[in-house]
Short mmCIF file of C-alpha atoms in Angstrom, two decimals:
data_model
loop_
_atom_site.label_atom_id
_atom_site.label_comp_id
_atom_site.label_asym_id
_atom_site.label_seq_id
_atom_site.Cartn_x
_atom_site.Cartn_y
_atom_site.Cartn_z
CA MET T 47 27.62 -48.16 61.34
CA ARG T 48 29.59 -49.40 64.35
CA GLU T 49 33.32 -50.12 64.04
CA ARG T 50 34.18 -53.35 62.22
CA ASP T 51 34.77 -56.53 64.20
CA ASP T 52 38.31 -57.82 64.86
CA PRO T 53 40.09 -59.55 61.91
CA GLY T 54 39.78 -62.93 63.63
CA VAL T 55 36.00 -62.59 63.99
CA VAL T 56 35.60 -61.40 60.39
CA GLY T 57 37.86 -64.24 59.13
CA ARG T 58 35.84 -66.93 60.90
CA ARG T 59 32.63 -65.39 59.54
CA VAL T 60 34.00 -65.48 55.95
CA GLN T 61 35.18 -69.09 56.34
CA GLN T 62 31.82 -70.23 57.75
CA LEU T 63 29.81 -68.61 54.94
CA ARG T 64 32.23 -69.92 52.27
CA THR T 65 32.03 -73.46 53.64
CA GLU T 66 28.22 -73.34 53.91
CA GLN T 67 28.02 -72.38 50.23
CA GLY T 68 30.55 -75.04 49.12
CA LEU T 69 33.03 -72.55 47.64
CA THR T 70 36.80 -73.05 47.51
CA GLN T 71 39.18 -70.27 48.52
CA ARG T 72 40.13 -69.89 44.85
CA GLN T 73 36.50 -69.46 43.79
CA LEU T 74 35.98 -66.85 46.48
CA ALA T 75 39.19 -64.99 45.62
CA GLU T 76 39.14 -64.77 41.84
CA PRO T 77 39.51 -62.71 39.82
CA ALA T 78 40.68 -59.84 42.06
CA TYR T 79 42.53 -61.75 44.83
CA THR T 80 44.52 -64.94 45.41
CA PRO T 81 43.59 -68.08 47.38
CA ALA T 82 46.52 -67.31 49.70
CA TYR T 83 44.99 -63.92 50.58
CA ILE T 84 41.68 -65.58 51.46
CA SER T 85 43.52 -68.16 53.59
CA THR T 86 45.36 -65.39 55.46
CA LEU T 87 42.13 -63.42 55.92
CA GLU T 88 40.21 -66.44 57.24
CA ALA T 89 43.03 -67.11 59.71
CA GLY T 90 42.63 -63.57 61.07
CA ARG T 91 46.18 -62.55 60.18
CA VAL T 92 45.17 -59.63 57.95
CA ARG T 93 42.58 -56.86 58.23
CA ALA T 94 40.71 -56.81 54.93
CA SER T 95 40.19 -53.45 53.25
CA ASP T 96 36.62 -52.28 52.62
CA GLU T 97 37.19 -52.97 48.90
CA ALA T 98 38.29 -56.55 49.55
CA LEU T 99 35.44 -57.18 51.97
CA ARG T 100 32.90 -55.83 49.48
CA HIS T 101 34.31 -58.18 46.80
CA ILE T 102 34.00 -61.17 49.15
CA ALA T 103 30.50 -60.14 50.25
CA ASP T 104 29.44 -59.91 46.61
CA ARG T 105 30.85 -63.39 45.85
CA LEU T 106 29.05 -64.81 48.91
CA GLY T 107 25.80 -62.99 48.09
CA VAL T 108 25.57 -61.22 51.44
CA ALA T 109 25.64 -57.56 52.55
CA PHE T 110 28.92 -55.86 53.42
CA GLU T 111 27.55 -55.19 56.93
CA GLU T 112 26.94 -58.87 57.52
CA LEU T 113 30.64 -59.62 57.01
CA ALA T 114 31.95 -56.49 58.77
CA VAL T 115 29.83 -56.55 61.92
CA GLY T 116 27.70 -59.68 61.69
CA ARG T 117 24.54 -57.72 61.08
CA PRO T 118 21.86 -59.25 58.80
CA ALA T 119 21.16 -57.26 55.64
CA HIS T 120 18.54 -54.51 55.92
CA LEU T 121 18.24 -55.03 59.68
CA ALA T 122 18.48 -51.30 60.44
CA THR T 123 15.74 -50.49 57.92
CA ALA T 124 13.48 -53.21 59.32
CA LEU T 125 14.08 -51.96 62.85
CA ARG T 126 13.21 -48.40 61.88
CA LEU T 127 9.97 -49.61 60.30
CA ARG T 128 9.04 -51.46 63.48
CA LEU T 129 9.98 -48.42 65.56
CA THR T 130 7.52 -46.41 63.48
CA GLU T 131 4.86 -49.04 64.15
CA ALA T 132 5.56 -48.75 67.89
CA GLN T 133 5.26 -44.97 67.61
CA ARG T 134 1.83 -45.38 66.00
CA THR T 135 0.79 -47.80 68.76
CA LEU T 136 1.71 -45.14 71.31
CA ALA T 137 -0.12 -42.49 69.29
CA ASP T 138 -3.22 -44.69 69.40
CA GLY T 139 -3.12 -44.49 73.20
CA LYS T 140 -1.79 -48.00 73.83
CA ALA T 141 1.19 -46.97 75.95
CA GLU T 142 1.71 -50.34 77.65
CA GLU T 143 1.63 -52.23 74.36
CA ALA T 144 3.98 -49.70 72.78
CA ALA T 145 6.38 -50.04 75.73
CA GLY T 146 6.57 -53.77 75.08
CA GLN T 147 7.37 -53.14 71.41
CA TYR T 148 10.02 -50.55 72.26
CA THR T 149 11.62 -52.85 74.85
CA ALA T 150 12.00 -55.66 72.33
CA LEU T 151 13.33 -53.27 69.69
CA LEU T 152 15.84 -51.80 72.14
CA ALA T 153 17.21 -55.25 72.92
CA GLU T 154 17.58 -56.00 69.21
CA ALA T 155 19.25 -52.65 68.52
CA ASP T 156 21.63 -53.25 71.47
CA THR T 157 22.58 -56.66 70.09
CA HIS T 158 23.61 -55.22 66.75
CA GLY T 159 25.09 -51.95 67.99
CA LEU T 160 22.58 -49.72 66.17
CA VAL T 161 23.04 -46.52 68.18
CA ALA T 162 20.45 -44.36 66.41
CA GLU T 163 17.81 -47.07 66.76
CA GLN T 164 18.74 -47.57 70.43
CA ALA T 165 18.16 -43.87 71.05
CA THR T 166 14.83 -43.93 69.18
CA ALA T 167 13.62 -46.90 71.23
CA LEU T 168 14.67 -45.22 74.48
CA LEU T 169 12.87 -42.02 73.48
CA GLY T 170 9.76 -44.09 72.79
CA LEU T 171 10.02 -45.81 76.18
CA GLY T 172 10.37 -42.38 77.80
CA GLU T 173 7.22 -41.14 76.07
CA CYS T 174 5.36 -44.30 77.16
CA ALA T 175 6.44 -43.71 80.76
CA LEU T 176 5.29 -40.08 80.59
CA GLU T 177 1.94 -41.32 79.29
CA THR T 178 1.47 -43.76 82.16
CA GLY T 179 2.86 -41.37 84.79
CA GLU T 180 6.01 -43.36 85.61
CA LEU T 181 8.12 -40.21 85.81
CA SER T 182 11.31 -41.65 87.31
CA GLN T 183 11.37 -44.31 84.60
CA ALA T 184 10.75 -41.64 81.98
CA ARG T 185 13.73 -39.61 83.19
CA ASP T 186 15.94 -42.70 83.12
CA HIS T 187 14.95 -43.55 79.54
CA PHE T 188 15.49 -39.99 78.32
CA GLU T 189 18.88 -39.76 80.07
CA ARG T 190 19.98 -43.01 78.43
CA ALA T 191 18.80 -41.77 75.04
CA GLU T 192 20.77 -38.56 75.52
CA HIS T 193 23.86 -40.60 76.44
CA ARG T 194 23.49 -42.71 73.27
CA LEU T 195 23.36 -39.50 71.22
CA ALA T 196 26.33 -37.87 72.98
CA GLN T 197 28.37 -37.79 69.75
CA GLU T 198 25.49 -36.35 67.69
CA THR T 199 24.64 -32.68 67.15
CA LEU T 200 22.65 -30.80 69.80
CA PRO T 201 19.46 -30.65 67.66
CA SER T 202 19.53 -34.46 67.54
CA ARG T 203 19.61 -34.57 71.36
CA VAL T 204 16.80 -32.03 71.86
CA PRO T 205 13.91 -34.59 72.03
CA ALA T 206 15.73 -36.38 74.88
CA VAL T 207 16.41 -33.11 76.73
CA ARG T 208 12.81 -32.00 76.26
CA GLY T 209 11.58 -35.40 77.56
CA ARG T 210 13.68 -35.04 80.70
CA ALA T 211 12.37 -31.50 81.21
CA ILE T 212 8.74 -32.60 80.87
CA ALA T 213 9.30 -35.44 83.35
CA HIS T 214 10.71 -32.97 85.88
CA TYR T 215 7.87 -30.51 85.14
CA LEU T 216 5.17 -33.15 85.74
CA ALA T 217 6.97 -34.14 88.95
CA GLY T 218 6.61 -30.56 90.17
CA GLU T 219 10.25 -29.57 89.64
CA LEU T 220 9.43 -26.46 87.62
CA ARG T 221 12.68 -24.56 88.08
CA TYR T 222 14.85 -27.46 86.94
CA ALA T 223 12.56 -28.11 83.96
CA VAL T 224 12.92 -24.48 82.90
CA TYR T 225 16.70 -24.65 83.42
CA LEU T 226 16.98 -27.64 81.08
CA LEU T 227 14.85 -26.02 78.38
CA GLU T 228 16.40 -22.55 78.61
CA SER T 229 20.02 -23.72 78.72
CA THR T 230 19.44 -25.85 75.63
CA LEU T 231 17.71 -22.97 73.84
CA ASP T 232 20.58 -20.69 74.74
CA GLU T 233 23.16 -23.13 73.40
CA LEU T 234 21.20 -23.61 70.16
CA ASN T 235 20.67 -19.91 69.53
CA ARG T 236 24.14 -18.71 70.52
CA GLY T 237 25.74 -21.48 68.47
CA GLY T 238 23.75 -20.59 65.35
CA LEU T 239 22.15 -24.06 65.31
CA HIS T 240 18.92 -22.87 63.73
CA ASP T 241 16.91 -26.09 63.67
CA PRO T 242 13.20 -25.09 63.48
CA ASP T 243 11.85 -28.40 64.80
CA ALA T 244 14.22 -28.41 67.78
CA LEU T 245 13.55 -24.75 68.66
CA LEU T 246 9.79 -25.15 68.28
CA LEU T 247 9.79 -28.23 70.51
CA LEU T 248 11.71 -26.41 73.26
CA TYR T 249 9.75 -23.14 73.15
CA ALA T 250 6.37 -24.92 73.12
CA SER T 251 7.45 -27.14 76.03
CA ALA T 252 8.57 -24.14 78.12
CA ILE T 253 5.18 -22.39 78.05
CA GLY T 254 3.55 -24.66 80.66
CA PRO T 255 6.32 -24.34 83.29
CA TYR T 256 6.53 -20.59 82.68
CA MET T 257 2.80 -20.16 83.25
CA ASP T 258 2.81 -22.26 86.43
CA MET T 259 5.74 -20.23 87.78
CA GLY T 260 3.94 -16.96 87.11
CA ALA T 261 6.47 -15.92 84.46
CA HIS T 262 3.75 -14.74 82.07
CA ALA T 263 5.97 -12.33 80.12
CA ARG T 264 8.47 -15.06 79.36
CA ALA T 265 5.66 -17.45 78.44
CA ALA T 266 4.28 -14.87 76.02
CA GLN T 267 7.72 -14.42 74.44
CA ALA T 268 8.15 -18.19 74.06
CA ALA T 269 4.73 -18.36 72.41
CA GLU T 270 5.64 -15.60 69.94
CA PHE T 271 8.88 -17.40 69.01
CA ALA T 272 7.02 -20.69 68.63
CA LEU T 273 4.43 -19.14 66.33
CA ALA T 274 7.17 -17.54 64.22
CA LEU T 275 8.99 -20.89 63.90
CA ALA T 276 5.89 -22.95 63.08
CA PRO T 277 5.88 -22.30 59.28
CA GLN T 278 9.45 -23.64 59.07
CA ALA T 279 8.82 -26.83 61.04
CA ALA T 280 8.63 -30.11 59.16
CA ASP T 281 6.84 -32.13 61.86
CA PRO T 282 3.05 -31.52 62.06
CA THR T 283 2.99 -33.13 65.51
CA LEU T 284 5.21 -30.33 66.82
CA ILE T 285 3.00 -27.69 65.19
CA ALA T 286 -0.08 -29.20 66.81
CA ARG T 287 1.63 -29.34 70.22
CA MET T 288 2.76 -25.75 69.78
CA HIS T 289 -0.78 -24.51 69.03
CA ARG T 290 -2.03 -26.21 72.19
CA SER T 291 0.68 -24.65 74.36
CA VAL T 292 0.41 -21.19 72.81
CA ALA T 293 -3.30 -21.11 73.61
CA ARG T 294 -2.48 -20.86 77.31
CA THR T 295 -0.46 -17.70 76.79
CA LEU T 296 -3.07 -16.14 74.53
CA LEU T 297 -5.65 -16.74 77.21
CA ALA T 298 -3.46 -15.10 79.88
CA GLU T 299 -3.34 -12.02 77.65
CA GLY T 300 -7.12 -11.99 77.32
CA ARG T 301 -7.05 -13.08 73.66
CA VAL T 302 -9.74 -15.73 74.12
CA ALA T 303 -10.88 -16.02 70.50
CA GLU T 304 -7.29 -16.46 69.30
CA ALA T 305 -6.65 -19.06 72.00
CA ASP T 306 -9.70 -21.02 70.94
CA ALA T 307 -8.67 -20.79 67.28
CA SER T 308 -5.17 -22.02 68.13
CA LEU T 309 -6.62 -25.01 69.97
CA ALA T 310 -8.97 -25.77 67.08
CA LYS T 311 -5.97 -25.94 64.72
CA ALA T 312 -4.16 -28.27 67.10
CA ALA T 313 -7.21 -30.51 67.48
CA GLU T 314 -7.59 -30.85 63.71
CA LEU T 315 -3.91 -31.75 63.26
CA TYR T 316 -4.06 -34.34 66.03
CA ARG T 317 -7.28 -35.74 64.63
CA GLN T 318 -5.55 -36.19 61.29
CA LEU T 319 -2.55 -37.81 62.95
CA GLN T 320 -4.76 -39.94 65.23
CA LEU T 321 -2.77 -38.92 68.28
CA ARG T 322 -5.46 -39.57 70.85
CA THR T 323 -3.70 -38.43 73.98
CA GLU T 324 -2.70 -35.10 72.47
CA LEU T 325 -6.19 -34.67 71.01
CA ALA T 326 -7.61 -35.33 74.46
CA ASN T 327 -5.26 -32.69 75.83
CA CYS T 328 -6.64 -30.26 73.25
CA HIS T 329 -10.17 -30.86 74.57
CA TRP T 330 -8.76 -30.39 78.06
CA MET T 331 -7.21 -27.05 77.16
CA ARG T 332 -10.33 -25.91 75.28
CA GLY T 333 -12.31 -26.69 78.41
CA TYR T 334 -9.84 -24.61 80.39
CA VAL T 335 -10.23 -21.72 77.94
CA CYS T 336 -14.03 -21.92 78.13
CA ALA T 337 -13.94 -22.02 81.93
CA GLN T 338 -11.76 -18.92 82.13
CA ASN T 339 -14.14 -17.16 79.74
CA GLY T 340 -17.18 -18.05 81.85
CA ASP T 341 -18.67 -20.58 79.39
CA LEU T 342 -19.10 -23.32 81.99
CA ASP T 343 -21.53 -25.49 79.98
CA ARG T 344 -19.08 -25.89 77.12
CA ALA T 345 -16.15 -26.16 79.54
CA GLU T 346 -17.76 -29.13 81.28
CA ALA T 347 -18.52 -30.84 77.96
CA GLU T 348 -14.96 -30.39 76.68
CA LEU T 349 -13.38 -31.62 79.92
CA ARG T 350 -15.65 -34.65 80.13
CA GLN T 351 -14.68 -35.46 76.55
CA ALA T 352 -11.02 -35.17 77.53
CA LEU T 353 -11.49 -37.50 80.49
CA THR T 354 -13.28 -40.08 78.36
CA MET T 355 -10.50 -40.04 75.76
CA LEU T 356 -7.73 -40.16 78.37
CA ALA T 357 -9.42 -43.11 80.08
CA GLN T 358 -9.21 -44.98 76.77
CA THR T 359 -5.50 -44.20 76.47
CA ARG T 360 -4.66 -45.19 80.07
CA ALA T 361 -2.77 -41.92 80.44
CA ALA T 362 -3.26 -41.96 84.21
CA LEU T 363 -1.37 -38.81 85.13
CA TYR T 364 -2.90 -36.65 82.41
CA ARG T 365 -6.34 -38.06 83.27
CA SER T 366 -5.92 -37.05 86.91
CA GLN T 367 -4.84 -33.54 85.92
CA ALA T 368 -7.82 -33.10 83.60
CA ALA T 369 -10.10 -34.36 86.38
CA VAL T 370 -8.92 -31.51 88.62
CA GLU T 371 -9.86 -28.99 85.92
CA LEU T 372 -13.28 -30.63 85.53
CA ALA T 373 -13.84 -30.59 89.29
CA ASP T 374 -13.22 -26.84 89.34
CA VAL T 375 -15.89 -26.33 86.67
CA LEU T 376 -18.33 -28.62 88.49
CA HIS T 377 -17.81 -26.66 91.72
CA ARG T 378 -18.44 -23.37 89.94
CA ARG T 379 -21.64 -24.86 88.53
CA GLY T 380 -22.89 -25.78 92.03
CA LYS T 381 -22.03 -29.48 91.78
CA SER T 382 -19.66 -29.47 94.74
CA ALA T 383 -20.40 -33.01 95.93
CA GLU T 384 -19.56 -34.45 92.50
CA ALA T 385 -16.44 -32.27 92.35
CA ALA T 386 -15.24 -33.48 95.77
CA GLU T 387 -15.83 -37.11 94.81
CA LEU T 388 -13.85 -36.63 91.59
CA LEU T 389 -10.97 -34.95 93.43
CA ASN T 390 -10.75 -37.57 96.16
CA GLY T 391 -10.73 -40.22 93.45
CA VAL T 392 -7.64 -38.83 91.72
CA LEU T 393 -5.56 -37.55 94.65
CA GLY T 394 -4.04 -41.02 95.00
CA ASP T 395 -2.53 -40.61 91.52
CA LEU T 396 -0.96 -37.22 92.35
CA SER T 397 1.84 -36.31 94.75
CA SER T 398 4.75 -33.94 95.29
CA GLU T 399 6.79 -36.06 92.86
CA ARG T 400 4.00 -36.73 90.39
CA GLY T 401 1.79 -33.87 89.21
CA ALA T 402 2.54 -31.56 92.14
CA VAL T 403 0.84 -28.45 90.70
CA HIS T 404 -2.42 -30.30 90.04
CA ALA T 405 -2.22 -32.08 93.40
CA ALA T 406 -2.04 -28.64 94.99
CA ALA T 407 -4.98 -27.48 92.87
CA ALA T 408 -7.00 -30.49 94.07
CA HIS T 409 -6.27 -29.70 97.74
CA ARG T 410 -7.03 -26.00 97.16
CA LEU T 411 -10.44 -26.81 95.68
CA LEU T 412 -11.22 -29.36 98.41
CA GLY T 413 -10.36 -26.62 100.91
CA ILE T 414 -12.81 -24.22 99.28
CA ILE T 415 -15.53 -26.89 99.25
CA ALA T 416 -14.84 -27.63 102.94
CA GLU T 417 -15.10 -23.92 103.76
CA ASP T 418 -18.43 -23.73 101.94
CA SER T 419 -19.72 -26.49 104.23
CA ARG T 420 -18.22 -24.69 107.29
CA ASP T 421 -15.62 -27.40 107.97
CA THR T 422 -12.79 -24.98 108.71
CA GLU T 423 -10.47 -27.63 110.13
CA ALA T 424 -10.57 -29.70 106.92
CA ALA T 425 -10.26 -26.54 104.81
CA GLU T 426 -7.11 -25.43 106.64
CA GLU T 427 -5.58 -28.89 106.30
CA HIS T 428 -6.14 -28.87 102.52
CA TYR T 429 -4.77 -25.32 102.13
CA VAL T 430 -1.61 -26.19 104.08
CA ARG T 431 -1.02 -29.28 101.97
CA ALA T 432 -1.51 -27.27 98.79
CA LEU T 433 0.90 -24.59 100.06
CA SER T 434 3.60 -27.19 100.73
CA LEU T 435 3.21 -28.67 97.24
CA LEU T 436 3.34 -25.29 95.49
CA GLU T 437 6.37 -24.08 97.45
CA ARG T 438 8.27 -27.21 96.47
CA ALA T 439 7.27 -26.79 92.81
CA GLY T 440 8.00 -23.06 92.73
CA ALA T 441 4.58 -22.29 91.20
CA ALA T 442 4.61 -18.61 92.17
CA GLY T 443 1.46 -17.68 90.28
CA ASP T 444 -0.75 -20.05 92.30
CA LEU T 445 1.03 -19.52 95.63
CA ALA T 446 -0.12 -15.92 96.03
CA ASP T 447 -3.80 -16.82 95.60
CA LEU T 448 -3.52 -19.78 97.96
CA CYS T 449 -1.88 -17.63 100.65
CA ARG T 450 -4.80 -15.21 100.38
CA LEU T 451 -7.31 -18.06 100.87
CA LEU T 452 -5.38 -19.42 103.87
CA GLY T 453 -4.95 -15.93 105.35
CA ASP T 454 -8.66 -15.21 105.06
CA LEU T 455 -9.51 -18.49 106.78
CA LEU T 456 -7.07 -17.87 109.63
CA ARG T 457 -8.36 -14.32 110.09
CA ARG T 458 -11.99 -15.50 110.27
CA THR T 459 -11.06 -18.04 112.95
CA GLY T 460 -9.35 -15.37 115.07
CA ARG T 461 -5.68 -16.21 114.36
CA VAL T 462 -4.63 -12.77 113.20
CA GLU T 463 -0.83 -13.19 113.48
CA ALA T 464 -0.89 -16.45 111.52
CA ALA T 465 -3.10 -14.76 108.92
CA LEU T 466 -0.61 -11.92 108.57
CA ASP T 467 2.20 -14.43 108.02
CA ALA T 468 0.19 -16.10 105.26
CA TYR T 469 -0.54 -12.73 103.60
CA ARG T 470 3.15 -11.74 103.76
CA THR T 471 4.12 -15.03 102.13
CA GLY T 472 1.63 -14.38 99.38
CA LEU T 473 2.84 -10.83 98.82
CA GLY T 474 6.39 -12.11 98.45
CA HIS T 475 5.28 -14.32 95.59
CA ARG T 476 3.28 -11.51 93.99
CA THR T 477 6.41 -9.38 93.58
CA ALA T 478 7.63 -9.58 89.99
CA PRO T 479 6.21 -13.06 89.23
CA GLY T 480 8.87 -15.43 88.03
CA THR T 481 11.83 -13.11 88.43
CA THR T 482 12.97 -14.67 91.70
CA THR T 483 13.20 -18.15 90.20
CA LEU T 484 14.45 -17.51 86.67
CA GLY T 485 17.81 -16.33 85.41
CA PRO T 486 18.42 -14.24 82.29
CA ALA T 487 16.27 -15.17 79.30
CA PRO T 488 17.99 -17.38 76.71
CA ALA T 489 19.38 -15.89 73.51
CA GLN T 490 16.74 -15.21 70.86
CA PRO T 491 16.52 -17.37 67.73
CA PRO T 492 17.70 -15.82 64.45
CA LEU T 493 14.21 -15.33 63.05
#
């Protein structure tokens, strides 16, 4: 509860309620206090003790909080219930509607100084903004939530830190996203703050940036820690998210069946929780797994299912990213025209600040399609754009392959020196993937 109002404010509040109920000062005071004490209190010349204020509140038939801070009884509980309803609205894929609910709840929590509820509303607004792809707004909401929780323990602040990291990751700022996640993990583990939910959330969230940076060993380690923490976690949503993220690492290690099983577990949990966006992401990742394993028929079906579900949730950024994965499968199945149309349709939703890695993937694939149709000028333009996006994001794993494609194109068109420069750039990113962009690994959790 926030600090009590000034004696003058409390006194006027007591006098107003007493007068409204037709009570005299003697009736309000007895049997524990005197009418003179009530008169002094109402005049604001004395700061009532908690015991005295509870006596007066009982005589007036109101809650202690209502006298102390002017807050209606049970307001905090009612706000938390409505916050849960907003969370369910967001889980049902109605991000814009949920944002409206969270905005109203934030204003109400601000009015009554309910810090925990303010932070919860801001976290919800951040998640809504992530869903709709408004990444700068998402960062602002998460930063404000973290500020509200400044006096709380680090595990309490972890959802806000993780939200900021994901916003930076989706904007293509991989190194900073990893810095946020790793520094928080390090502080938790070194400080002995063994909170399974907080650790699981951070490790699962780090897998994506690690993979995109080419830091496969660190991604595998994060996955192992996440799997070890899962039985201790109380939140099934975190467990489901963890299974989806871990699948990526399992696939990189060639453990396809285990990756598919991990995604199946996540999908079932999300289906039970009715979290449509996350369930759509599970179909997306299953499609990715199938594509890497050569099962293109099933990959296309899973990715189309993901797109359909994401279209229902209005999760524009995630929808655009899934569309890039689907376009890759379509191209591999000989449907290049459909793939190009899909890519050109989503490039407007992607940029260096919004989904940079997938924007680069879209340009890379458009370059390959252009090469197939012998349009070398368009192919080179797409490769160069992709290279710029990946260099800014620090996605080392994809940079090396792209430099090879660009080098091959330049060599075929007779520009040998330029081709050599492209190959050298690629070789630089193939050297110890991830080690040039990451510092020491964070301290390990006390498992």
